[in-house]
Coordinates of C-alpha atoms and ligand atoms in Angstrom, one line a residue:
Chain A
M1 CA -1.1 57.9 -2.0
N2 CA -0.3 61.1 -3.9
K3 CA 0.4 61.1 -7.6
S4 CA 4.1 61.8 -7.2
D5 CA 4.5 58.8 -5.0
F6 CA 2.5 56.6 -7.3
D7 CA 4.5 57.7 -10.3
F8 CA 7.7 57.1 -8.5
L9 CA 6.6 53.5 -7.6
C10 CA 5.5 52.8 -11.1
D11 CA 8.9 53.9 -12.4
F12 CA 10.7 52.0 -9.7
L13 CA 8.8 48.8 -10.5
R14 CA 9.3 49.1 -14.2
Q15 CA 13.0 49.4 -13.8
R16 CA 13.3 46.7 -11.2
S17 CA 11.1 44.0 -12.7
G18 CA 9.6 45.3 -15.9
L19 CA 6.2 45.4 -14.3
I20 CA 3.9 48.0 -15.9
L21 CA 1.3 49.4 -13.6
S22 CA -1.7 51.4 -14.8
Q23 CA -3.4 54.0 -12.7
D24 CA -6.3 51.6 -12.0
K25 CA -3.9 49.3 -10.2
M26 CA -3.6 51.6 -7.2
Y27 CA -5.6 49.1 -5.1
L28 CA -3.0 46.4 -5.9
I29 CA -0.2 48.6 -4.5
E30 CA -2.1 49.2 -1.3
S31 CA -3.1 45.6 -0.7
R32 CA 0.3 44.2 -1.4
L33 CA 2.6 46.9 -0.1
L34 CA 0.9 47.9 3.1
P35 CA 1.7 44.5 4.7
V36 CA 5.4 45.0 3.6
A37 CA 5.4 48.4 5.2
K38 CA 3.9 47.1 8.5
K39 CA 6.3 44.2 8.6
N40 CA 9.3 46.5 8.3
G41 CA 8.2 48.8 11.0
L42 CA 6.9 51.5 8.7
K43 CA 3.5 53.1 9.4
S44 CA 2.2 53.9 6.0
L45 CA 2.8 53.6 2.3
E46 CA 4.2 57.2 2.3
E47 CA 6.9 56.1 4.7
L48 CA 7.6 53.0 2.6
V49 CA 7.9 55.1 -0.5
A50 CA 10.2 57.5 1.3
A51 CA 12.4 54.6 2.4
I52 CA 12.6 53.3 -1.1
R53 CA 13.4 56.8 -2.5
R54 CA 16.4 56.9 -0.1
G55 CA 17.3 53.6 -1.7
Q56 CA 19.7 52.5 1.0
D57 CA 17.8 49.5 2.2
K58 CA 18.5 46.9 -0.5
K59 CA 16.5 44.3 1.3
L60 CA 13.4 46.5 1.4
V61 CA 13.8 47.3 -2.3
Q62 CA 13.8 43.6 -3.1
L63 CA 10.9 42.9 -0.8
V64 CA 8.8 45.6 -2.5
T65 CA 9.7 44.3 -5.9
E66 CA 8.8 40.7 -5.0
A67 CA 5.6 41.7 -3.3
M68 CA 4.3 43.3 -6.5
T69 CA 4.8 40.1 -8.6
T70 CA 2.0 37.8 -9.4
N71 CA 3.1 34.3 -8.6
E72 CA 0.1 32.2 -9.4
S73 CA 1.0 28.9 -11.1
F74 CA -0.5 25.5 -11.7
F75 CA 0.9 22.1 -12.6
F76 CA 0.5 21.4 -16.3
R77 CA -1.0 24.8 -16.7
D78 CA -3.4 24.9 -19.7
K79 CA -2.7 21.2 -20.3
T80 CA -2.1 21.6 -24.1
P81 CA 1.5 23.0 -24.0
F82 CA 2.5 20.0 -21.9
D83 CA 0.8 17.5 -24.1
T84 CA 2.6 19.2 -27.0
L85 CA 5.9 19.0 -25.2
R86 CA 5.5 15.3 -24.4
D87 CA 4.0 14.1 -27.7
Q88 CA 5.7 16.4 -30.3
V89 CA 8.6 18.5 -29.1
L90 CA 10.4 16.0 -26.9
P91 CA 10.2 13.0 -29.3
A92 CA 11.6 15.2 -32.1
L93 CA 14.4 16.5 -29.8
I94 CA 15.2 13.1 -28.5
E95 CA 15.8 12.0 -32.0
A96 CA 17.8 15.0 -32.9
R97 CA 20.0 14.8 -29.8
G98 CA 20.6 11.1 -30.2
S99 CA 24.4 11.6 -30.4
S100 CA 25.0 14.3 -27.9
R101 CA 22.4 12.8 -25.5
Q102 CA 21.9 16.0 -23.7
L103 CA 18.9 18.2 -23.2
R104 CA 18.7 21.5 -21.5
I105 CA 15.4 23.1 -20.5
W106 CA 14.8 26.5 -18.9
S107 CA 11.7 27.6 -17.0
A108 CA 12.3 31.3 -17.2
A109 CA 9.7 32.4 -14.7
A110 CA 9.4 29.3 -12.6
S111 CA 7.5 30.9 -9.7
T112 CA 6.7 28.2 -7.0
G113 CA 8.0 25.4 -9.2
Q114 CA 4.9 23.8 -10.8
E115 CA 6.1 24.5 -14.3
P116 CA 9.6 23.0 -14.1
Y117 CA 8.3 20.1 -12.0
S118 CA 5.6 19.4 -14.6
I119 CA 8.4 19.2 -17.2
A120 CA 10.4 17.0 -14.9
M121 CA 7.5 14.6 -14.5
I122 CA 7.1 14.3 -18.3
L123 CA 10.9 13.7 -18.7
K124 CA 10.7 11.0 -16.0
D125 CA 7.9 9.3 -17.8
L126 CA 10.0 9.3 -21.0
Q127 CA 13.2 8.2 -19.3
A128 CA 13.1 4.7 -20.9
R129 CA 13.9 6.6 -24.1
M130 CA 16.7 8.7 -22.6
Q131 CA 18.8 6.2 -20.7
G132 CA 22.2 7.8 -19.8
W133 CA 21.2 11.2 -21.0
R134 CA 22.2 14.4 -19.3
L135 CA 19.1 16.3 -18.5
D136 CA 19.2 19.9 -17.1
I137 CA 16.1 21.7 -16.0
I138 CA 16.8 25.2 -14.7
G139 CA 14.1 27.2 -13.0
T140 CA 14.7 30.9 -12.5
D141 CA 12.6 33.7 -11.0
L142 CA 13.1 37.2 -9.7
S143 CA 11.4 36.4 -6.4
H144 CA 13.5 34.6 -3.8
E145 CA 10.4 33.8 -1.8
V146 CA 8.8 31.7 -4.5
L147 CA 12.1 29.9 -5.2
E148 CA 12.3 28.8 -1.6
K149 CA 8.9 27.3 -1.9
A150 CA 9.8 25.7 -5.3
R151 CA 12.9 24.1 -3.8
A152 CA 10.9 22.6 -0.9
G153 CA 8.5 21.2 -3.5
M154 CA 5.7 21.3 -0.9
Y155 CA 2.1 22.0 -2.1
S156 CA -1.3 22.3 -0.5
Q157 CA -4.2 20.0 -1.3
F158 CA -5.7 22.8 -3.3
E159 CA -2.5 23.3 -5.4
V160 CA -2.1 19.6 -6.3
Q161 CA -5.7 19.4 -7.6
R162 CA -5.4 22.2 -10.1
G163 CA -4.0 20.5 -13.2
L164 CA -2.1 17.5 -11.7
P165 CA -3.6 14.2 -12.9
I166 CA -4.2 11.9 -9.9
Q167 CA -1.9 9.2 -11.3
M168 CA 0.9 11.8 -11.2
L169 CA 0.1 12.7 -7.6
V170 CA 0.2 9.1 -6.6
K171 CA 3.4 8.4 -8.5
Y172 CA 5.5 11.5 -7.7
F173 CA 4.2 13.0 -4.4
K174 CA 4.4 12.0 -0.8
Q175 CA 1.8 13.2 1.7
I176 CA 3.2 15.1 4.7
G177 CA 0.4 16.1 7.1
E178 CA -1.9 18.4 5.1
M179 CA 0.7 19.0 2.4
W180 CA 2.0 17.0 -0.6
Q181 CA 5.7 17.0 -1.4
I182 CA 7.1 16.2 -4.7
D183 CA 9.6 13.3 -4.5
A184 CA 13.3 13.9 -3.9
G185 CA 14.3 12.4 -7.3
L186 CA 12.2 15.1 -9.1
R187 CA 13.4 17.8 -6.9
A188 CA 17.0 16.8 -7.7
M189 CA 16.2 17.1 -11.4
V190 CA 15.4 20.9 -11.2
N191 CA 18.0 23.5 -10.4
F192 CA 16.4 26.7 -9.1
Q193 CA 18.3 29.9 -9.1
P194 CA 17.4 33.6 -8.8
G195 CA 17.3 35.5 -12.1
N196 CA 15.8 38.7 -13.3
L197 CA 14.8 38.6 -17.0
L198 CA 15.7 42.3 -17.3
E199 CA 19.3 41.4 -16.6
R200 CA 21.8 39.3 -18.7
F201 CA 21.1 35.6 -18.7
D202 CA 23.6 34.5 -21.3
S203 CA 25.8 32.8 -18.6
L204 CA 23.0 30.2 -18.2
G205 CA 24.1 28.7 -21.5
K206 CA 22.0 27.4 -24.4
F207 CA 18.6 25.8 -24.0
D208 CA 16.9 23.4 -26.3
I209 CA 13.5 24.3 -24.8
I210 CA 12.6 27.5 -23.0
F211 CA 9.3 28.0 -21.1
C212 CA 8.6 31.7 -20.7
R213 CA 5.0 31.6 -19.7
N214 CA 2.7 34.1 -18.1
V215 CA 5.4 36.7 -17.3
L216 CA 5.8 38.8 -20.5
I217 CA 2.2 39.9 -20.1
Y218 CA 3.3 42.2 -17.3
F219 CA 5.9 44.0 -19.5
D220 CA 5.8 46.7 -22.2
Q221 CA 6.5 45.9 -25.9
E222 CA 10.1 47.1 -25.7
T223 CA 10.9 44.9 -22.7
K224 CA 9.2 41.9 -24.3
K225 CA 11.2 42.4 -27.5
D226 CA 14.5 42.7 -25.7
I227 CA 13.9 39.6 -23.6
L228 CA 12.6 37.4 -26.5
E229 CA 15.5 38.4 -28.7
R230 CA 18.1 37.7 -26.0
M231 CA 16.3 34.3 -25.5
V232 CA 16.7 33.6 -29.2
R233 CA 20.5 33.9 -28.7
Q234 CA 20.3 31.2 -26.0
M235 CA 18.5 28.8 -28.4
P236 CA 20.2 26.4 -30.8
E237 CA 18.9 26.5 -34.4
D238 CA 16.1 24.0 -33.6
G239 CA 15.3 25.3 -30.1
M240 CA 11.7 25.7 -29.1
L241 CA 10.1 28.4 -27.0
F242 CA 6.8 28.0 -25.1
L243 CA 4.8 31.2 -24.3
G244 CA 1.6 31.6 -22.2
S245 CA -1.8 31.4 -23.8
A246 CA -2.2 35.2 -23.7
E247 CA 1.3 35.8 -25.1
T248 CA 2.7 36.0 -28.7
V249 CA 5.7 37.0 -30.7
L250 CA 3.5 38.6 -33.3
G251 CA 4.2 42.3 -33.5
V252 CA 6.9 42.0 -30.9
T253 CA 9.9 40.4 -32.7
D254 CA 10.4 39.0 -36.2
Q255 CA 13.2 36.7 -35.0
L256 CA 10.7 34.1 -33.8
A257 CA 7.8 32.4 -35.6
A258 CA 4.8 30.3 -34.5
V259 CA 5.2 26.6 -35.1
K260 CA 2.2 25.7 -37.2
G261 CA -0.2 23.4 -35.5
L262 CA 1.5 23.7 -32.1
R263 CA -0.3 26.4 -30.2
G264 CA 1.9 28.5 -28.0
V265 CA 5.2 27.1 -29.4
Y266 CA 7.7 29.3 -31.3
C267 CA 10.9 28.6 -33.1
K268 CA 13.6 30.7 -34.7
K269 CA 12.5 32.4 -37.8
S270 CA 15.6 31.1 -39.5
L271 CA 14.6 27.5 -38.8
L272 CA 11.6 27.9 -41.1
T273 CA 13.7 28.8 -44.0
T274 CA 16.1 25.9 -43.5
V275 CA 13.4 23.3 -43.2
S276 CA 14.5 21.6 -46.4
S277 CA 18.1 21.0 -45.3
P278 CA 18.2 17.7 -43.5
R279 CA 20.5 18.8 -40.6
P280 CA 18.5 20.9 -38.2
A281 CA 17.0 18.6 -35.7
A282 CA 13.3 19.0 -35.0
A283 CA 12.6 17.8 -38.5
P284 CA 9.0 16.6 -37.9
L285 CA 8.3 19.9 -36.2
A286 CA 10.0 22.0 -38.8
A287 CA 8.0 20.3 -41.5
K288 CA 4.9 21.4 -39.7
S289 CA 5.9 25.0 -39.7
A290 CA 6.7 25.1 -43.4
Chain B
M1 CA -24.7 17.1 -24.2
K2 CA -22.9 14.7 -21.8
S3 CA -24.6 13.2 -18.8
C4 CA -23.2 13.1 -15.3
L5 CA -24.6 11.1 -12.4
I6 CA -23.9 12.8 -9.0
V7 CA -23.7 10.3 -6.1
D8 CA -23.6 11.9 -2.6
D9 CA -25.7 11.5 0.5
S10 CA -25.4 15.3 1.2
R11 CA -28.1 17.3 -0.5
V12 CA -26.0 20.4 -0.3
I13 CA -23.1 18.8 -2.0
R14 CA -25.3 17.4 -4.7
K15 CA -26.8 20.8 -5.3
V16 CA -23.4 22.6 -5.5
A17 CA -22.0 19.9 -7.8
R18 CA -25.1 20.0 -10.0
Q19 CA -24.8 23.8 -10.4
I20 CA -21.2 23.5 -11.5
L21 CA -21.8 20.6 -13.8
E22 CA -24.7 22.3 -15.5
E23 CA -22.5 25.3 -16.1
L24 CA -20.1 22.9 -17.8
H25 CA -23.0 21.8 -20.0
F26 CA -23.7 18.4 -18.4
T27 CA -27.2 17.0 -17.9
T28 CA -27.3 15.6 -14.4
V29 CA -29.0 12.8 -12.5
E30 CA -28.6 12.4 -8.7
A31 CA -28.4 9.4 -6.4
V32 CA -28.1 9.4 -2.6
D33 CA -26.1 6.2 -2.2
G34 CA -24.3 3.5 -4.2
K35 CA -27.3 1.3 -4.5
E36 CA -29.5 4.0 -6.0
A37 CA -26.6 4.9 -8.3
L38 CA -26.3 1.3 -9.5
D39 CA -30.1 1.4 -10.3
C40 CA -29.6 4.6 -12.3
C41 CA -26.7 3.1 -14.3
R42 CA -28.7 -0.1 -15.1
D43 CA -31.4 2.2 -16.3
S44 CA -29.1 4.3 -18.4
M45 CA -25.3 4.5 -18.4
P46 CA -24.1 8.1 -17.8
D47 CA -21.0 9.5 -19.5
A48 CA -19.5 10.5 -16.1
I49 CA -20.0 9.8 -12.5
L50 CA -19.1 12.1 -9.6
L51 CA -18.8 9.8 -6.7
D52 CA -18.7 10.3 -2.9
W53 CA -17.0 7.6 -0.8
N54 CA -18.8 7.3 2.5
M55 CA -22.5 6.8 2.1
P56 CA -25.2 4.7 3.9
V57 CA -26.5 1.5 2.2
M58 CA -23.7 1.2 -0.3
S59 CA -20.4 3.1 -0.3
G60 CA -18.8 4.7 -3.3
I61 CA -16.0 2.1 -3.6
D62 CA -18.4 -0.8 -3.4
F63 CA -20.6 0.8 -6.1
L64 CA -17.5 1.3 -8.3
R65 CA -16.4 -2.3 -8.1
K66 CA -19.9 -3.5 -8.9
L67 CA -20.3 -0.9 -11.7
R68 CA -17.1 -2.1 -13.5
Q69 CA -18.6 -5.6 -13.6
E70 CA -21.8 -4.5 -15.2
Q71 CA -22.4 -4.6 -18.9
G72 CA -21.3 -1.3 -20.3
G73 CA -20.1 -0.4 -16.8
E74 CA -16.5 0.1 -18.0
L75 CA -17.7 3.1 -20.0
P76 CA -18.5 5.9 -17.6
V77 CA -15.6 8.1 -16.5
V78 CA -15.7 7.9 -12.7
V79 CA -14.4 10.9 -10.6
F80 CA -14.3 10.3 -6.9
C81 CA -15.1 13.3 -4.8
T82 CA -14.6 12.7 -1.1
T83 CA -13.1 13.9 2.1
E84 CA -10.9 10.8 2.2
N85 CA -7.6 12.4 1.3
D86 CA -4.9 9.9 2.0
I87 CA -2.8 8.0 -0.5
E88 CA -4.2 4.6 0.6
H89 CA -7.8 5.6 -0.3
I90 CA -6.6 7.2 -3.6
T91 CA -4.7 4.1 -4.6
E92 CA -7.6 1.9 -3.7
A93 CA -9.9 4.0 -5.8
I94 CA -7.6 3.9 -8.8
Q95 CA -7.2 0.1 -8.5
A96 CA -11.0 -0.2 -8.4
G97 CA -11.2 1.7 -11.7
A98 CA -11.6 5.3 -10.8
N99 CA -10.4 7.7 -13.5
E100 CA -9.8 10.8 -11.3
Y101 CA -10.0 11.8 -7.7
I102 CA -11.1 15.0 -6.1
M103 CA -10.3 15.7 -2.4
K104 CA -13.0 17.8 -0.7
P105 CA -13.4 20.7 -0.3
F106 CA -13.7 21.3 -4.0
D107 CA -14.6 24.3 -6.2
R108 CA -15.6 25.0 -9.7
D109 CA -12.0 25.2 -10.9
I110 CA -11.1 21.9 -9.5
I111 CA -14.1 20.1 -11.0
E112 CA -13.4 21.8 -14.3
T113 CA -9.7 20.9 -14.4
K114 CA -10.3 17.4 -13.3
F115 CA -13.0 16.8 -15.9
T116 CA -10.7 18.4 -18.5
E117 CA -8.0 16.0 -17.6
V118 CA -10.2 13.0 -18.3
G119 CA -11.4 14.5 -21.5
L120 CA -15.0 15.3 -20.4
V121 CA -14.8 19.0 -20.9
Ligands
LIG301 C1 2.3 34.3 -13.0 S1 3.9 33.6 -12.6 C2 4.1 32.4 -13.9 C3 4.6 31.1 -13.4 C4 4.7 30.0 -14.5 N1 5.6 30.3 -15.6 C5 3.3 29.7 -15.1 O1 3.0 30.0 -16.2 O2 2.5 29.2 -14.3 C6 5.0 34.9 -13.0 C7 6.4 34.9 -12.4 O3 7.2 35.8 -13.0 C8 8.1 36.3 -12.1 N2 8.8 37.5 -12.6 C9 8.2 38.7 -12.7 N3 9.0 39.6 -13.3 C10 10.2 38.9 -13.5 C11 11.5 39.3 -14.0 N4 11.7 40.5 -14.4 N5 12.4 38.3 -14.1 C12 12.2 37.1 -13.7 N6 11.0 36.7 -13.2 C13 10.0 37.6 -13.1 C14 7.3 36.5 -10.8 O4 8.1 36.5 -9.7 C15 6.3 35.3 -10.9 O5 6.8 34.2 -10.1

């Protein structure tokens, strides 16, 4: 591929999905886009790039964007954030939302569903403490292909062994041939919809908890800042944000701050300064961040 | 350093498992069937046991039931590692006192995440 085509693709991907590709990722383009070209009756990457440059084939544009995303995900990825969610963040929020009895959670790069379903399993296990609550879990992703898989909730033996405790497998999955399907009750708890983080997402409403894990790593500083600051606007004062283990708000935005003692969890900077006032909800958490 | 007893009648599997577990900083002991494993445990209780199901002389599930009756036999964390991959076998294993369950084929990541789940790594 010549430099002009490569530069064009980099630009195109940055605008479409935020993905930043460095020169050394040329192999990635070839291994991921050649199959897309072939599948669409194009003989080479050059032809594919030419077709995208013409820009008329919206479906092709979407296919190329999707093909360049990394969709790897695991149940209870990195374990600790989910322990934190179950043992610290949710108990505090359950107390704080005692009167509204409503909790909204957003998995902002849901991929094939492992993340929102892990959250759903945790909520299900806590349901005795949330009788009659309204629980919304929304999973969004740029890629339609992963969302389809997420909705089906069907996973290979390999996928259910990376991070999913065996008791959870027994409790919440059904074996279908070689595959394992998460049960209908849990599937009904999660609402999957397409969503590009580069675009407006304020219509989704406010979220008490946002998981935005292992997606910001692909973007440049400016994009990260923009997304994080728009997320802040979707959080109530005591909302909590979970980032991936290689991600941080440090040096990106000063509207969010790390919650002390809870790795990977962030809250609005303004919450830290209002800790002493009794009203904001996550009191036990806020106390930690003081 | 934690100790792990590897129980499998296949020498190849034992070798692969040993390599992975040593990388995860376990000392390892090997047994070729449930009976030999029981002798090992009576000699010295390991912290963890990676356990195959189908073996000659004494199966993994029979070994596990006996182990949990032994003095100190409630202590080791037992992780099944078997080609039996249906819900009935898994449920039976949990009821017999297994802590985790790996469906073969396995790799380093699976062993590591499963051992992490039960607090061994
Ligand atoms: C590595 S996965 C992370 C999945 C999950 N959050 C986790 O931590 O396991 C990254 C996901 O981000 C999605 N993605 C990439 N760019 C995006 C964008 N601009 N808007 C929404 N989703 C995007 C990809 O489609 C992919 O499914």
